[in-house]
Amino acid sequence: MESTGANQATIQGLAELSQYLFAFVDSLALISAVELRIADIIHSHSGPVTLSQIASSIDDSPSVNISYLERLMRLLVQKRVFAVIRQSNAGETIYGLTHSTRLLLRDSKISLAPMILLQKSFMSSWYYFSQCVKEGVSGFKKAHGCEIWEYASQNAEFNKSFNKAMAYDSRIISEAVISGYKDGFTSIGSLVDVGGGFGEMAAQIVKSYPNIKAINYDLPHVIMTAPPHDGVSHLGGDMFESIPNAEAVFLKWTLHDWSDEDCIRILKNCRKAIPEKTGKLIIVESVLQPDGNGRYNETDLEFDLTMLLVLYGKERTEVEWKKLLEEGGFPSYKIIQIPATQSIIEAYPC
């Protein structure tokens, strides 16, 4: 009996570890589907399609391997990325979109496709994670020879891909931020979005609150390629040196890129940029639940390792946020839940 129990435990352990071992297959299969534009192809037919219809619509490939494609679709159907609708009269499988798949449409205003494609640039960094643990270095630097911001300044294609992914992320989360913080924006006359990339988040805020004068502030090589937005002024600079003055400073997915020491430097500059009595800081970031029971806790922990590997950054608990804010000159704060993986942290200098 003991031997049977031990064998069952071993089999269960093998099954669980195998899932972790091959989890990368799910990510790469998803990336491949986006590269092949499978979701776009199904969407363009205005309804479910056969495998042969998908194959004939794949760009720049006159001889698609149907067997390879079928096996890719089989996995993605199992993962509920795509759906099998029915069998055709000829016995062919008919594939359709799911609610999740619609976020893969590359030409849609709301899309995860740019973020998914960006992950290819980070994959090689993971090969060095054990060395990162031993040496306290960046996996991205190990893989690419320099830190990510230097790499972006030297590589126009990566810079474009990175900031496009951030812009699309802003489109996705902007509705949750604007609806969840509507009372917070009404009293603001001017706002600077620090690390705002192409200015998409600032543009969405101004669109809903045209009374706000917004500055999109980022590194010069980012601002050089940022598209114009009504009501938004682009300004290049370094947040570690200074931040433009405004009634409010906005930081979305910026502080999790940096170590505690760097965050404190940024926060102190934010404090200098706003009025002492009426100014405020608006942070959009994840707040980890220390008990591990948060709705998105597993995703947050995966982001945490990614931030560490690529940027020396981290996701933080409320206790960690409180400590950072106090040391950065913001002794008062409150956390506002919004319908997103992130929360709004509103902080004040007094």
Short mmCIF file of C-alpha atoms in Angstrom, two decimals:
data_model
loop_
_atom_site.label_atom_id
_atom_site.label_comp_id
_atom_site.label_asym_id
_atom_site.label_seq_id
_atom_site.Cartn_x
_atom_site.Cartn_y
_atom_site.Cartn_z
CA MET A 1 0.00 0.00 0.00
CA GLU A 2 2.79 2.42 0.90
CA SER A 3 4.53 1.61 -2.39
CA THR A 4 1.33 2.30 -4.34
CA GLY A 5 0.87 5.61 -2.53
CA ALA A 6 4.48 6.59 -3.22
CA ASN A 7 4.10 5.71 -6.89
CA GLN A 8 0.94 7.80 -7.18
CA ALA A 9 2.70 10.74 -5.52
CA THR A 10 5.61 10.38 -7.94
CA ILE A 11 3.28 10.27 -10.93
CA GLN A 12 1.43 13.33 -9.65
CA GLY A 13 4.71 15.15 -9.11
CA LEU A 14 5.88 14.28 -12.61
CA ALA A 15 2.61 15.56 -14.08
CA GLU A 16 2.81 18.84 -12.18
CA LEU A 17 6.47 19.48 -12.97
CA SER A 18 5.93 18.58 -16.61
CA GLN A 19 3.30 21.31 -16.83
CA TYR A 20 5.84 23.84 -15.57
CA LEU A 21 8.59 22.42 -17.76
CA PHE A 22 6.57 22.79 -20.95
CA ALA A 23 4.69 25.98 -20.05
CA PHE A 24 6.94 27.84 -22.48
CA VAL A 25 5.24 25.94 -25.31
CA ASP A 26 1.97 27.75 -24.57
CA SER A 27 3.68 31.14 -24.77
CA LEU A 28 5.51 30.38 -27.98
CA ALA A 29 2.45 28.84 -29.59
CA LEU A 30 0.53 32.02 -28.79
CA ILE A 31 3.32 34.19 -30.22
CA SER A 32 3.35 32.04 -33.37
CA ALA A 33 -0.42 32.43 -33.79
CA VAL A 34 -0.06 36.21 -33.60
CA GLU A 35 2.84 36.20 -36.07
CA LEU A 36 0.75 34.13 -38.48
CA ARG A 37 -2.21 36.48 -37.92
CA ILE A 38 -4.56 33.53 -37.39
CA ALA A 39 -7.04 35.57 -35.35
CA ASP A 40 -7.04 38.29 -38.02
CA ILE A 41 -7.62 35.73 -40.75
CA ILE A 42 -10.66 34.23 -38.99
CA HIS A 43 -11.98 37.72 -38.23
CA SER A 44 -11.56 38.81 -41.87
CA HIS A 45 -13.87 36.00 -43.00
CA SER A 46 -16.63 37.38 -40.76
CA GLY A 47 -17.23 33.93 -39.35
CA PRO A 48 -15.74 30.50 -38.61
CA VAL A 49 -13.31 29.06 -41.16
CA THR A 50 -11.65 25.79 -42.11
CA LEU A 51 -7.99 24.99 -41.69
CA SER A 52 -7.45 25.23 -45.44
CA GLN A 53 -8.98 28.72 -45.46
CA ILE A 54 -6.60 29.80 -42.71
CA ALA A 55 -3.63 28.30 -44.57
CA SER A 56 -4.50 29.98 -47.86
CA SER A 57 -4.68 33.37 -46.16
CA ILE A 58 -1.30 33.28 -44.41
CA ASP A 59 0.91 35.96 -45.97
CA ASP A 60 4.16 35.24 -47.82
CA SER A 61 3.82 31.48 -47.62
CA PRO A 62 2.62 29.65 -50.74
CA SER A 63 3.21 26.22 -49.18
CA VAL A 64 1.90 26.22 -45.61
CA ASN A 65 2.31 22.88 -43.88
CA ILE A 66 -1.29 21.96 -43.02
CA SER A 67 -0.23 19.27 -40.56
CA TYR A 68 1.91 21.75 -38.56
CA LEU A 69 -0.89 24.29 -38.60
CA GLU A 70 -3.48 21.74 -37.48
CA ARG A 71 -1.36 20.71 -34.51
CA LEU A 72 -0.79 24.33 -33.51
CA MET A 73 -4.54 24.95 -33.64
CA ARG A 74 -5.23 21.77 -31.68
CA LEU A 75 -3.16 23.05 -28.75
CA LEU A 76 -4.62 26.55 -28.91
CA VAL A 77 -8.15 25.14 -28.97
CA GLN A 78 -7.26 23.06 -25.91
CA LYS A 79 -6.08 26.29 -24.25
CA ARG A 80 -9.34 28.03 -25.30
CA VAL A 81 -7.53 30.60 -27.39
CA PHE A 82 -9.54 29.46 -30.41
CA ALA A 83 -12.73 27.43 -30.57
CA VAL A 84 -13.88 24.48 -32.65
CA ILE A 85 -17.33 25.49 -33.83
CA ARG A 86 -18.39 22.39 -35.73
CA GLN A 87 -17.44 19.96 -38.46
CA SER A 88 -18.16 20.95 -42.07
CA ASN A 89 -20.17 18.72 -44.42
CA ALA A 90 -16.87 17.64 -45.90
CA GLY A 91 -15.63 16.60 -42.46
CA GLU A 92 -13.29 19.57 -41.99
CA THR A 93 -12.98 21.24 -38.59
CA ILE A 94 -14.41 24.78 -38.46
CA TYR A 95 -12.51 27.22 -36.23
CA GLY A 96 -13.81 30.39 -34.63
CA LEU A 97 -12.76 33.15 -32.27
CA THR A 98 -13.25 33.24 -28.51
CA HIS A 99 -13.61 36.25 -26.23
CA SER A 100 -9.86 36.07 -25.54
CA THR A 101 -8.91 35.72 -29.21
CA ARG A 102 -10.39 39.10 -30.05
CA LEU A 103 -7.55 40.65 -28.04
CA LEU A 104 -5.12 39.13 -30.56
CA LEU A 105 -6.40 41.13 -33.54
CA ARG A 106 -3.35 43.12 -34.61
CA ASP A 107 -5.25 45.96 -36.27
CA SER A 108 -7.78 46.39 -33.47
CA LYS A 109 -7.68 49.49 -31.28
CA ILE A 110 -7.71 47.25 -28.21
CA SER A 111 -5.13 44.50 -28.70
CA LEU A 112 -2.57 42.48 -26.77
CA ALA A 113 -0.79 41.52 -29.98
CA PRO A 114 2.02 44.14 -29.68
CA MET A 115 2.70 43.06 -26.08
CA ILE A 116 2.75 39.38 -27.08
CA LEU A 117 5.16 40.00 -29.96
CA LEU A 118 7.41 42.06 -27.68
CA GLN A 119 8.01 39.01 -25.48
CA LYS A 120 10.31 37.49 -28.11
CA SER A 121 12.83 40.19 -27.23
CA PHE A 122 12.82 39.01 -23.61
CA MET A 123 12.88 35.24 -24.11
CA SER A 124 16.66 34.95 -24.29
CA SER A 125 17.00 36.82 -20.98
CA TRP A 126 15.46 33.86 -19.15
CA TYR A 127 18.33 31.60 -20.16
CA TYR A 128 20.53 33.59 -17.76
CA PHE A 129 18.24 33.70 -14.74
CA SER A 130 20.31 31.33 -12.61
CA GLN A 131 23.35 33.55 -13.28
CA CYS A 132 21.28 36.58 -12.35
CA VAL A 133 20.50 34.97 -8.99
CA LYS A 134 24.19 34.24 -8.39
CA GLU A 135 25.54 37.60 -9.56
CA GLY A 136 22.68 40.08 -9.09
CA VAL A 137 22.86 41.19 -12.72
CA SER A 138 20.29 41.82 -15.45
CA GLY A 139 19.33 38.89 -17.65
CA PHE A 140 18.58 41.33 -20.45
CA LYS A 141 22.13 42.69 -20.29
CA LYS A 142 23.53 39.16 -20.30
CA ALA A 143 21.50 38.38 -23.42
CA HIS A 144 21.89 41.65 -25.33
CA GLY A 145 25.14 43.14 -24.05
CA CYS A 146 23.60 46.27 -22.52
CA GLU A 147 20.68 47.37 -20.35
CA ILE A 148 17.23 47.67 -21.88
CA TRP A 149 17.05 51.49 -22.03
CA GLU A 150 20.44 51.72 -23.75
CA TYR A 151 19.37 48.96 -26.12
CA ALA A 152 16.17 50.84 -26.94
CA SER A 153 18.09 54.04 -27.66
CA GLN A 154 20.35 52.17 -30.11
CA ASN A 155 17.77 49.87 -31.71
CA ALA A 156 14.99 51.75 -33.47
CA GLU A 157 12.93 48.64 -34.20
CA PHE A 158 12.97 47.49 -30.56
CA ASN A 159 12.20 51.03 -29.38
CA LYS A 160 9.19 51.12 -31.71
CA SER A 161 7.98 47.66 -30.64
CA PHE A 162 8.40 48.39 -26.94
CA ASN A 163 6.58 51.71 -26.98
CA LYS A 164 3.87 50.38 -29.28
CA ALA A 165 3.22 47.60 -26.76
CA MET A 166 3.04 50.16 -23.95
CA ALA A 167 0.68 52.36 -25.99
CA TYR A 168 -1.70 49.46 -26.61
CA ASP A 169 -1.53 48.55 -22.93
CA SER A 170 -2.56 52.12 -22.11
CA ARG A 171 -5.55 51.81 -24.44
CA ILE A 172 -6.62 48.64 -22.64
CA ILE A 173 -6.30 50.01 -19.12
CA SER A 174 -7.32 53.61 -19.77
CA GLU A 175 -11.04 52.88 -19.55
CA ALA A 176 -10.59 51.22 -16.15
CA VAL A 177 -8.41 54.09 -14.90
CA ILE A 178 -10.69 56.86 -16.16
CA SER A 179 -13.90 55.26 -14.93
CA GLY A 180 -12.39 54.17 -11.62
CA TYR A 181 -10.77 57.53 -10.90
CA LYS A 182 -13.26 59.95 -12.46
CA ASP A 183 -13.59 62.04 -9.29
CA GLY A 184 -9.81 62.32 -9.08
CA PHE A 185 -9.37 63.83 -12.53
CA THR A 186 -12.11 66.48 -12.27
CA SER A 187 -10.07 68.73 -9.98
CA ILE A 188 -6.85 68.60 -12.02
CA GLY A 189 -5.88 71.45 -14.35
CA SER A 190 -2.48 70.13 -15.42
CA LEU A 191 -0.85 66.72 -15.43
CA VAL A 192 2.50 65.24 -16.44
CA ASP A 193 2.66 61.57 -17.42
CA VAL A 194 6.16 60.46 -16.45
CA GLY A 195 7.49 57.63 -18.58
CA GLY A 196 4.42 58.00 -20.78
CA GLY A 197 5.97 56.50 -23.91
CA PHE A 198 4.07 57.54 -27.03
CA GLY A 199 1.56 59.55 -24.95
CA GLU A 200 -1.44 57.24 -25.36
CA MET A 201 -2.46 57.33 -21.69
CA ALA A 202 -2.24 61.11 -21.49
CA ALA A 203 -4.27 61.36 -24.71
CA GLN A 204 -7.04 59.16 -23.29
CA ILE A 205 -7.19 61.22 -20.09
CA VAL A 206 -7.39 64.52 -21.99
CA LYS A 207 -10.03 63.08 -24.30
CA SER A 208 -12.26 62.44 -21.28
CA TYR A 209 -11.17 65.57 -19.40
CA PRO A 210 -10.35 68.28 -22.00
CA ASN A 211 -9.81 70.84 -19.22
CA ILE A 212 -6.54 69.09 -18.35
CA LYS A 213 -3.31 70.35 -19.92
CA ALA A 214 -1.14 67.27 -20.25
CA ILE A 215 2.58 66.75 -20.78
CA ASN A 216 3.88 63.40 -21.94
CA TYR A 217 7.39 63.11 -20.51
CA ASP A 218 9.86 60.43 -21.54
CA LEU A 219 13.41 59.90 -22.78
CA PRO A 220 14.34 61.93 -25.89
CA HIS A 221 14.66 58.89 -28.20
CA VAL A 222 11.09 57.89 -27.24
CA ILE A 223 9.64 61.36 -27.71
CA MET A 224 11.31 61.66 -31.13
CA THR A 225 9.00 58.98 -32.53
CA ALA A 226 5.86 59.76 -30.48
CA PRO A 227 2.80 60.62 -32.61
CA PRO A 228 0.93 63.91 -31.99
CA HIS A 229 -2.13 63.85 -29.71
CA ASP A 230 -4.68 66.63 -29.26
CA GLY A 231 -4.19 68.38 -25.94
CA VAL A 232 -0.89 66.65 -25.15
CA SER A 233 2.57 68.21 -25.29
CA HIS A 234 5.55 65.88 -25.72
CA LEU A 235 8.69 66.66 -23.75
CA GLY A 236 11.95 64.73 -23.66
CA GLY A 237 14.04 64.50 -20.52
CA ASP A 238 15.28 62.32 -17.67
CA MET A 239 13.02 61.71 -14.67
CA PHE A 240 16.10 61.07 -12.53
CA GLU A 241 17.21 64.65 -13.19
CA SER A 242 13.92 66.56 -13.04
CA ILE A 243 10.20 66.37 -13.79
CA PRO A 244 8.11 69.20 -15.32
CA ASN A 245 5.86 71.09 -12.93
CA ALA A 246 2.15 70.22 -12.89
CA GLU A 247 -0.73 69.92 -10.44
CA ALA A 248 -0.49 66.14 -10.66
CA VAL A 249 2.14 63.60 -11.67
CA PHE A 250 0.94 60.40 -13.30
CA LEU A 251 3.00 57.19 -13.30
CA LYS A 252 1.65 54.07 -15.00
CA TRP A 253 3.75 50.92 -14.94
CA THR A 254 6.86 53.03 -14.40
CA LEU A 255 7.96 52.44 -10.82
CA HIS A 256 7.83 48.65 -11.12
CA ASP A 257 10.68 48.99 -13.64
CA TRP A 258 13.06 50.22 -10.95
CA SER A 259 14.76 49.26 -7.68
CA ASP A 260 13.64 50.81 -4.39
CA GLU A 261 16.57 53.22 -4.42
CA ASP A 262 15.79 54.42 -7.94
CA CYS A 263 12.07 54.72 -7.14
CA ILE A 264 12.84 56.98 -4.19
CA ARG A 265 14.88 59.25 -6.49
CA ILE A 266 11.97 59.42 -8.95
CA LEU A 267 9.44 60.05 -6.18
CA LYS A 268 11.52 62.90 -4.73
CA ASN A 269 11.52 64.56 -8.15
CA CYS A 270 7.76 64.02 -8.38
CA ARG A 271 7.42 65.74 -5.02
CA LYS A 272 9.37 68.77 -6.31
CA ALA A 273 7.17 68.98 -9.42
CA ILE A 274 3.79 69.43 -7.68
CA PRO A 275 2.31 72.05 -5.32
CA GLU A 276 2.91 71.23 -1.66
CA LYS A 277 -0.68 71.67 -0.47
CA THR A 278 -2.80 70.79 -3.51
CA GLY A 279 -0.55 68.55 -5.60
CA LYS A 280 -0.90 64.80 -5.87
CA LEU A 281 0.73 61.74 -7.33
CA ILE A 282 -1.30 59.16 -9.28
CA ILE A 283 0.35 55.75 -9.56
CA VAL A 284 -1.11 52.87 -11.58
CA GLU A 285 0.60 49.68 -10.46
CA SER A 286 -0.13 46.23 -9.08
CA VAL A 287 -0.39 45.83 -5.30
CA LEU A 288 0.68 42.34 -4.29
CA GLN A 289 -1.36 40.55 -1.63
CA PRO A 290 1.08 39.19 0.97
CA ASP A 291 -1.12 36.16 1.64
CA GLY A 292 -1.03 35.22 -2.04
CA ASN A 293 -4.82 35.32 -2.36
CA GLY A 294 -5.13 38.25 -4.74
CA ARG A 295 -7.24 37.71 -7.85
CA TYR A 296 -4.25 38.26 -10.13
CA ASN A 297 -1.54 37.20 -7.69
CA GLU A 298 0.02 34.52 -9.90
CA THR A 299 0.24 36.92 -12.83
CA ASP A 300 1.69 39.60 -10.54
CA LEU A 301 4.38 37.21 -9.32
CA GLU A 302 5.27 36.33 -12.91
CA PHE A 303 5.52 40.03 -13.70
CA ASP A 304 7.69 40.45 -10.61
CA LEU A 305 10.26 37.97 -11.91
CA THR A 306 10.11 39.52 -15.38
CA MET A 307 10.77 42.98 -13.94
CA LEU A 308 13.68 41.62 -11.93
CA LEU A 309 15.17 39.80 -14.90
CA VAL A 310 14.82 42.60 -17.44
CA LEU A 311 14.96 45.81 -15.42
CA TYR A 312 16.04 45.17 -11.79
CA GLY A 313 12.46 46.17 -10.92
CA LYS A 314 9.77 44.52 -8.80
CA GLU A 315 6.07 44.31 -7.96
CA ARG A 316 5.25 45.47 -4.43
CA THR A 317 2.91 44.90 -1.51
CA GLU A 318 1.05 47.76 0.15
CA VAL A 319 3.62 47.76 2.97
CA GLU A 320 6.41 48.15 0.43
CA TRP A 321 4.56 50.91 -1.41
CA LYS A 322 3.95 52.75 1.88
CA LYS A 323 7.66 52.67 2.74
CA LEU A 324 8.68 53.90 -0.72
CA LEU A 325 6.14 56.73 -0.68
CA GLU A 326 7.17 57.91 2.76
CA GLU A 327 10.87 57.96 1.83
CA GLY A 328 10.02 59.71 -1.43
CA GLY A 329 8.12 62.54 0.30
CA PHE A 330 4.54 61.26 0.20
CA PRO A 331 3.42 60.38 3.75
CA SER A 332 -0.28 60.09 2.87
CA TYR A 333 -1.87 57.78 0.33
CA LYS A 334 -4.91 55.71 -0.50
CA ILE A 335 -5.41 52.72 -2.77
CA ILE A 336 -8.32 52.70 -5.19
CA GLN A 337 -9.40 49.40 -6.74
CA ILE A 338 -10.25 49.49 -10.44
CA PRO A 339 -11.42 46.73 -12.83
CA ALA A 340 -7.88 45.79 -13.88
CA THR A 341 -4.85 43.86 -12.66
CA GLN A 342 -3.45 47.16 -11.37
CA SER A 343 -4.76 49.56 -8.74
CA ILE A 344 -4.55 53.33 -8.43
CA ILE A 345 -2.37 54.61 -5.62
CA GLU A 346 -3.15 58.27 -4.92
CA ALA A 347 -0.43 59.91 -2.82
CA TYR A 348 -0.05 63.38 -1.31
CA PRO A 349 2.93 65.38 -0.05
CA CYS A 350 1.17 66.34 3.19
#
